[in-house]
Amino acid sequence: MATTYMWKGRTVGGETVSGELTVKSRNDVLAQLRKKKIIVSSVRPKPKEVNIKIPGLGDSVSTKDQAVFTRQFATMINAGLPLVQCLDILSRQLEKEMFREKTKKVMQDIEAGATLTESLAKHPKIWDDLYVHMVNAGETGGILDTILLRLAEYIEKIDALKRKVKSAMMYPAVVFCVAIGATVFMLLFIIPTFANMFKDFGAALPLPTQIVLTASHLLRDWWWAGGITV
């Protein structure tokens, strides 16, 4: 099995050079460089890249990704391109690694004799039951391009709805955060000032006022406990 080696050395003229060679052994690297009259100073296997991924983050397939994929798929099928060629083109255009790899596997399954429906059904995290059943109907009825186009329109509507919901939820969330911030600010800085004024008056405080002052004292003295809890 071939291995990639990183090497450093000098030319006959004294120039420092370096590079990589994919060969079967370290001796092959030395032999090739010797032919080029390079004096080798070091040869070592190239370290393997380590990809650290957090499940659920960064590489998940969004509704928008599905919509774009399905619409482009429908366009190519309508243009008369074979399934395998369509999937090959789509896989090259996909940016997300997981989506790209799953699409390649679907293409390989079809090349091995499986139907598109059977191939998509193996990857339910990307193509759910509705998607697979719709594709099956398209394959059976010979109207795959039409079904894919309808699927694309459906997914686009779902994506638009999700965006509207997110936008609608954003304003209340901002208002809530501002309200919490204002309340904390009052309890930490404003209320203590009034507490000192009431103390100077020596008057008995109403129960609601006492509760607010107690909350202010608790927040000032025990704020770190809330941080630990979170």
mmCIF file of C-alpha atoms in Angstrom:
data_model
loop_
_atom_site.group_PDB
_atom_site.id
_atom_site.type_symbol
_atom_site.label_atom_id
_atom_site.label_comp_id
_atom_site.label_asym_id
_atom_site.label_seq_id
_atom_site.Cartn_x
_atom_site.Cartn_y
_atom_site.Cartn_z
ATOM 1 C CA MET A 1 0.000 0.000 0.000
ATOM 2 C CA ALA A 2 1.359 3.400 -1.006
ATOM 3 C CA THR A 3 2.211 5.962 1.658
ATOM 4 C CA THR A 4 2.801 9.694 1.290
ATOM 5 C CA TYR A 5 6.192 10.813 2.612
ATOM 6 C CA MET A 6 7.389 14.339 3.328
ATOM 7 C CA TRP A 7 11.039 14.992 2.554
ATOM 8 C CA LYS A 8 13.614 17.754 2.877
ATOM 9 C CA GLY A 9 17.024 18.076 1.316
ATOM 10 C CA ARG A 10 19.527 20.136 -0.669
ATOM 11 C CA THR A 11 20.460 20.295 -4.309
ATOM 12 C CA VAL A 12 24.027 19.981 -5.508
ATOM 13 C CA GLY A 13 24.114 23.758 -5.654
ATOM 14 C CA GLY A 14 23.189 24.024 -1.963
ATOM 15 C CA GLU A 15 19.564 25.124 -2.435
ATOM 16 C CA THR A 16 17.124 23.867 0.223
ATOM 17 C CA VAL A 17 14.220 21.925 -1.273
ATOM 18 C CA SER A 18 11.293 19.909 0.060
ATOM 19 C CA GLY A 19 8.258 18.024 -1.164
ATOM 20 C CA GLU A 20 6.015 14.993 -0.965
ATOM 21 C CA LEU A 21 6.118 11.605 -2.663
ATOM 22 C CA THR A 22 3.550 8.823 -2.592
ATOM 23 C CA VAL A 23 5.437 5.525 -2.797
ATOM 24 C CA LYS A 24 5.494 2.071 -1.210
ATOM 25 C CA SER A 25 8.443 2.622 1.150
ATOM 26 C CA ARG A 26 10.978 5.111 2.498
ATOM 27 C CA ASN A 27 13.677 3.510 0.341
ATOM 28 C CA ASP A 28 11.666 4.400 -2.773
ATOM 29 C CA VAL A 29 11.730 8.043 -1.711
ATOM 30 C CA LEU A 30 15.508 7.951 -1.268
ATOM 31 C CA ALA A 31 15.973 6.196 -4.616
ATOM 32 C CA GLN A 32 13.900 8.746 -6.536
ATOM 33 C CA LEU A 33 15.607 11.705 -4.888
ATOM 34 C CA ARG A 34 19.024 10.167 -5.472
ATOM 35 C CA LYS A 35 18.254 10.061 -9.189
ATOM 36 C CA LYS A 36 17.500 13.786 -9.037
ATOM 37 C CA LYS A 37 20.843 14.328 -7.257
ATOM 38 C CA ILE A 38 19.145 15.648 -4.105
ATOM 39 C CA ILE A 39 20.965 15.205 -0.791
ATOM 40 C CA VAL A 40 18.203 14.116 1.595
ATOM 41 C CA SER A 41 18.211 15.458 5.156
ATOM 42 C CA SER A 42 14.898 14.024 6.393
ATOM 43 C CA VAL A 43 12.080 11.713 5.269
ATOM 44 C CA ARG A 44 8.954 11.003 7.292
ATOM 45 C CA PRO A 45 5.404 9.789 6.649
ATOM 46 C CA LYS A 46 2.900 12.584 6.180
ATOM 47 C CA PRO A 47 0.632 12.845 9.268
ATOM 48 C CA LYS A 48 -2.960 11.901 8.682
ATOM 49 C CA GLU A 49 -5.480 14.720 8.924
ATOM 50 C CA VAL A 50 -7.732 14.562 11.954
ATOM 51 C CA ASN A 51 -11.259 15.890 11.434
ATOM 52 C CA ILE A 52 -13.067 16.698 14.656
ATOM 53 C CA LYS A 53 -16.817 16.927 14.199
ATOM 54 C CA ILE A 54 -19.502 17.795 16.694
ATOM 55 C CA PRO A 55 -22.643 15.742 16.030
ATOM 56 C CA GLY A 56 -25.569 17.897 14.985
ATOM 57 C CA LEU A 57 -23.448 20.931 14.129
ATOM 58 C CA GLY A 58 -22.020 22.313 10.885
ATOM 59 C CA ASP A 59 -22.720 19.409 8.522
ATOM 60 C CA SER A 60 -26.464 18.817 8.872
ATOM 61 C CA VAL A 61 -28.600 19.094 5.744
ATOM 62 C CA SER A 62 -30.955 22.053 5.947
ATOM 63 C CA THR A 63 -34.346 22.425 4.304
ATOM 64 C CA LYS A 64 -32.816 24.960 1.916
ATOM 65 C CA ASP A 65 -30.117 22.444 0.907
ATOM 66 C CA GLN A 66 -32.801 19.854 0.149
ATOM 67 C CA ALA A 67 -34.845 22.330 -1.859
ATOM 68 C CA VAL A 68 -31.909 23.385 -4.052
ATOM 69 C CA PHE A 69 -30.829 19.754 -4.548
ATOM 70 C CA THR A 70 -34.327 18.607 -5.534
ATOM 71 C CA ARG A 71 -34.978 21.493 -7.931
ATOM 72 C CA GLN A 72 -31.653 20.981 -9.711
ATOM 73 C CA PHE A 73 -32.308 17.233 -9.827
ATOM 74 C CA ALA A 74 -35.716 17.853 -11.422
ATOM 75 C CA THR A 75 -34.213 20.221 -14.004
ATOM 76 C CA MET A 76 -31.585 17.696 -15.078
ATOM 77 C CA ILE A 77 -34.069 14.799 -15.249
ATOM 78 C CA ASN A 78 -36.380 16.975 -17.365
ATOM 79 C CA ALA A 79 -33.426 17.695 -19.675
ATOM 80 C CA GLY A 80 -33.074 13.962 -20.289
ATOM 81 C CA LEU A 81 -29.857 13.264 -18.371
ATOM 82 C CA PRO A 82 -29.405 9.747 -16.941
ATOM 83 C CA LEU A 83 -29.865 9.307 -13.172
ATOM 84 C CA VAL A 84 -26.231 8.441 -12.533
ATOM 85 C CA GLN A 85 -24.997 11.495 -14.422
ATOM 86 C CA CYS A 86 -27.449 13.748 -12.560
ATOM 87 C CA LEU A 87 -26.284 12.474 -9.176
ATOM 88 C CA ASP A 88 -22.644 12.739 -10.169
ATOM 89 C CA ILE A 89 -23.091 16.402 -11.139
ATOM 90 C CA LEU A 90 -25.086 17.150 -7.983
ATOM 91 C CA SER A 91 -22.529 15.490 -5.700
ATOM 92 C CA ARG A 92 -19.765 17.643 -7.174
ATOM 93 C CA GLN A 93 -21.751 20.800 -6.455
ATOM 94 C CA LEU A 94 -22.682 19.998 -2.846
ATOM 95 C CA GLU A 95 -20.644 21.815 -0.206
ATOM 96 C CA LYS A 96 -21.604 19.784 2.857
ATOM 97 C CA GLU A 97 -19.544 16.622 3.129
ATOM 98 C CA MET A 98 -22.275 14.402 4.564
ATOM 99 C CA PHE A 99 -24.767 15.385 1.852
ATOM 100 C CA ARG A 100 -22.119 14.891 -0.824
ATOM 101 C CA GLU A 101 -21.092 11.438 0.440
ATOM 102 C CA LYS A 102 -24.693 10.211 0.760
ATOM 103 C CA THR A 103 -25.435 11.379 -2.779
ATOM 104 C CA LYS A 104 -22.391 9.474 -4.046
ATOM 105 C CA LYS A 105 -23.603 6.341 -2.266
ATOM 106 C CA VAL A 106 -27.006 6.690 -3.903
ATOM 107 C CA MET A 107 -25.279 6.987 -7.274
ATOM 108 C CA GLN A 108 -23.167 3.884 -6.578
ATOM 109 C CA ASP A 109 -26.242 1.884 -5.561
ATOM 110 C CA ILE A 110 -27.997 2.830 -8.794
ATOM 111 C CA GLU A 111 -24.920 1.821 -10.786
ATOM 112 C CA ALA A 112 -25.107 -1.547 -8.982
ATOM 113 C CA GLY A 113 -28.706 -2.040 -10.162
ATOM 114 C CA ALA A 114 -30.856 -0.517 -7.389
ATOM 115 C CA THR A 115 -33.718 1.882 -8.078
ATOM 116 C CA LEU A 116 -33.591 5.509 -7.002
ATOM 117 C CA THR A 117 -36.306 4.807 -4.425
ATOM 118 C CA GLU A 118 -34.356 1.919 -2.884
ATOM 119 C CA SER A 119 -31.163 3.970 -2.805
ATOM 120 C CA LEU A 120 -32.721 7.050 -1.170
ATOM 121 C CA ALA A 121 -34.537 4.909 1.433
ATOM 122 C CA LYS A 122 -31.162 3.885 2.888
ATOM 123 C CA HIS A 123 -30.545 7.461 4.071
ATOM 124 C CA PRO A 124 -33.644 8.576 6.018
ATOM 125 C CA LYS A 125 -31.794 11.412 7.766
ATOM 126 C CA ILE A 126 -31.668 13.243 4.446
ATOM 127 C CA TRP A 127 -34.550 11.826 2.428
ATOM 128 C CA ASP A 128 -37.533 11.100 4.689
ATOM 129 C CA ASP A 129 -40.470 8.753 4.045
ATOM 130 C CA LEU A 130 -42.523 11.391 2.227
ATOM 131 C CA TYR A 131 -39.641 12.151 -0.122
ATOM 132 C CA VAL A 132 -38.996 8.456 -0.825
ATOM 133 C CA HIS A 133 -42.688 7.655 -1.405
ATOM 134 C CA MET A 134 -43.041 10.604 -3.792
ATOM 135 C CA VAL A 135 -39.962 9.514 -5.738
ATOM 136 C CA ASN A 136 -41.343 5.980 -5.879
ATOM 137 C CA ALA A 137 -44.568 7.317 -7.377
ATOM 138 C CA GLY A 138 -42.560 9.288 -9.914
ATOM 139 C CA GLU A 139 -40.452 6.290 -10.908
ATOM 140 C CA THR A 140 -43.469 3.998 -11.182
ATOM 141 C CA GLY A 141 -45.509 6.461 -13.249
ATOM 142 C CA GLY A 142 -42.638 7.663 -15.414
ATOM 143 C CA ILE A 143 -43.054 11.249 -14.214
ATOM 144 C CA LEU A 144 -39.985 11.566 -11.956
ATOM 145 C CA ASP A 145 -39.141 15.079 -13.180
ATOM 146 C CA THR A 146 -42.662 16.313 -12.380
ATOM 147 C CA ILE A 147 -42.646 14.722 -8.919
ATOM 148 C CA LEU A 148 -39.210 16.146 -8.103
ATOM 149 C CA LEU A 149 -40.370 19.592 -9.167
ATOM 150 C CA ARG A 150 -43.426 19.340 -6.890
ATOM 151 C CA LEU A 151 -41.213 18.127 -4.065
ATOM 152 C CA ALA A 152 -38.891 21.096 -4.598
ATOM 153 C CA GLU A 153 -41.833 23.514 -4.420
ATOM 154 C CA TYR A 154 -43.141 21.813 -1.269
ATOM 155 C CA ILE A 155 -39.736 21.913 0.454
ATOM 156 C CA GLU A 156 -39.264 25.566 -0.529
ATOM 157 C CA LYS A 157 -42.597 26.442 1.092
ATOM 158 C CA ILE A 158 -41.563 24.572 4.264
ATOM 159 C CA ASP A 159 -38.256 26.476 4.292
ATOM 160 C CA ALA A 160 -40.039 29.822 3.842
ATOM 161 C CA LEU A 161 -42.413 28.974 6.698
ATOM 162 C CA LYS A 162 -39.503 28.094 8.990
ATOM 163 C CA ARG A 163 -37.830 31.397 8.211
ATOM 164 C CA LYS A 164 -41.027 33.315 8.987
ATOM 165 C CA VAL A 165 -41.419 31.497 12.306
ATOM 166 C CA LYS A 166 -37.810 32.273 13.248
ATOM 167 C CA SER A 167 -38.290 35.932 12.346
ATOM 168 C CA ALA A 168 -41.522 36.102 14.343
ATOM 169 C CA MET A 169 -39.821 34.592 17.375
ATOM 170 C CA MET A 170 -36.817 36.893 17.190
ATOM 171 C CA TYR A 171 -38.593 40.084 18.330
ATOM 172 C CA PRO A 172 -40.172 38.588 21.490
ATOM 173 C CA ALA A 173 -36.833 36.997 22.355
ATOM 174 C CA VAL A 174 -35.045 40.350 22.073
ATOM 175 C CA VAL A 175 -37.728 42.090 24.128
ATOM 176 C CA PHE A 176 -37.507 39.399 26.801
ATOM 177 C CA CYS A 177 -33.708 39.716 27.030
ATOM 178 C CA VAL A 178 -33.921 43.502 27.278
ATOM 179 C CA ALA A 179 -36.572 43.214 30.006
ATOM 180 C CA ILE A 180 -34.426 40.776 31.987
ATOM 181 C CA GLY A 181 -31.387 43.031 31.598
ATOM 182 C CA ALA A 182 -33.342 46.105 32.742
ATOM 183 C CA THR A 183 -34.739 44.224 35.754
ATOM 184 C CA VAL A 184 -31.289 43.019 36.816
ATOM 185 C CA PHE A 185 -29.870 46.525 36.379
ATOM 186 C CA MET A 186 -32.605 48.006 38.570
ATOM 187 C CA LEU A 187 -32.147 45.375 41.282
ATOM 188 C CA LEU A 188 -28.379 45.830 41.351
ATOM 189 C CA PHE A 189 -28.044 49.610 41.048
ATOM 190 C CA ILE A 190 -31.314 51.518 41.324
ATOM 191 C CA ILE A 191 -33.108 49.699 44.155
ATOM 192 C CA PRO A 192 -30.127 49.863 46.579
ATOM 193 C CA THR A 193 -30.142 53.676 46.200
ATOM 194 C CA PHE A 194 -33.819 53.832 47.167
ATOM 195 C CA ALA A 195 -33.163 51.398 50.012
ATOM 196 C CA ASN A 196 -30.690 53.839 51.573
ATOM 197 C CA MET A 197 -33.192 56.678 51.199
ATOM 198 C CA PHE A 198 -35.935 54.659 52.953
ATOM 199 C CA LYS A 199 -33.470 53.771 55.674
ATOM 200 C CA ASP A 200 -32.712 57.455 56.333
ATOM 201 C CA PHE A 201 -36.435 58.211 56.600
ATOM 202 C CA GLY A 202 -36.856 55.483 59.218
ATOM 203 C CA ALA A 203 -40.358 54.747 57.955
ATOM 204 C CA ALA A 204 -41.922 51.272 57.882
ATOM 205 C CA LEU A 205 -41.827 49.872 54.370
ATOM 206 C CA PRO A 206 -44.812 48.222 52.669
ATOM 207 C CA LEU A 207 -44.530 44.461 52.092
ATOM 208 C CA PRO A 208 -44.123 44.718 48.289
ATOM 209 C CA THR A 209 -41.239 47.146 48.771
ATOM 210 C CA GLN A 210 -39.609 44.839 51.317
ATOM 211 C CA ILE A 211 -39.869 41.951 48.843
ATOM 212 C CA VAL A 212 -38.189 43.989 46.096
ATOM 213 C CA LEU A 213 -35.396 45.078 48.454
ATOM 214 C CA THR A 214 -34.868 41.482 49.574
ATOM 215 C CA ALA A 215 -34.628 40.363 45.940
ATOM 216 C CA SER A 216 -32.080 43.101 45.301
ATOM 217 C CA HIS A 217 -29.938 41.992 48.269
ATOM 218 C CA LEU A 218 -30.123 38.345 47.190
ATOM 219 C CA LEU A 219 -29.088 39.190 43.639
ATOM 220 C CA ARG A 220 -26.143 41.295 44.778
ATOM 221 C CA ASP A 221 -24.901 38.802 47.381
ATOM 222 C CA TRP A 222 -25.650 35.518 45.608
ATOM 223 C CA TRP A 223 -25.285 36.266 41.881
ATOM 224 C CA TRP A 224 -22.395 33.794 41.668
ATOM 225 C CA ALA A 225 -24.698 30.957 42.798
ATOM 226 C CA GLY A 226 -26.911 31.602 39.774
ATOM 227 C CA GLY A 227 -23.842 31.392 37.525
ATOM 228 C CA ILE A 228 -22.880 28.018 39.001
ATOM 229 C CA THR A 229 -26.429 26.729 38.574
ATOM 230 C CA VAL A 230 -26.448 27.703 34.893
#
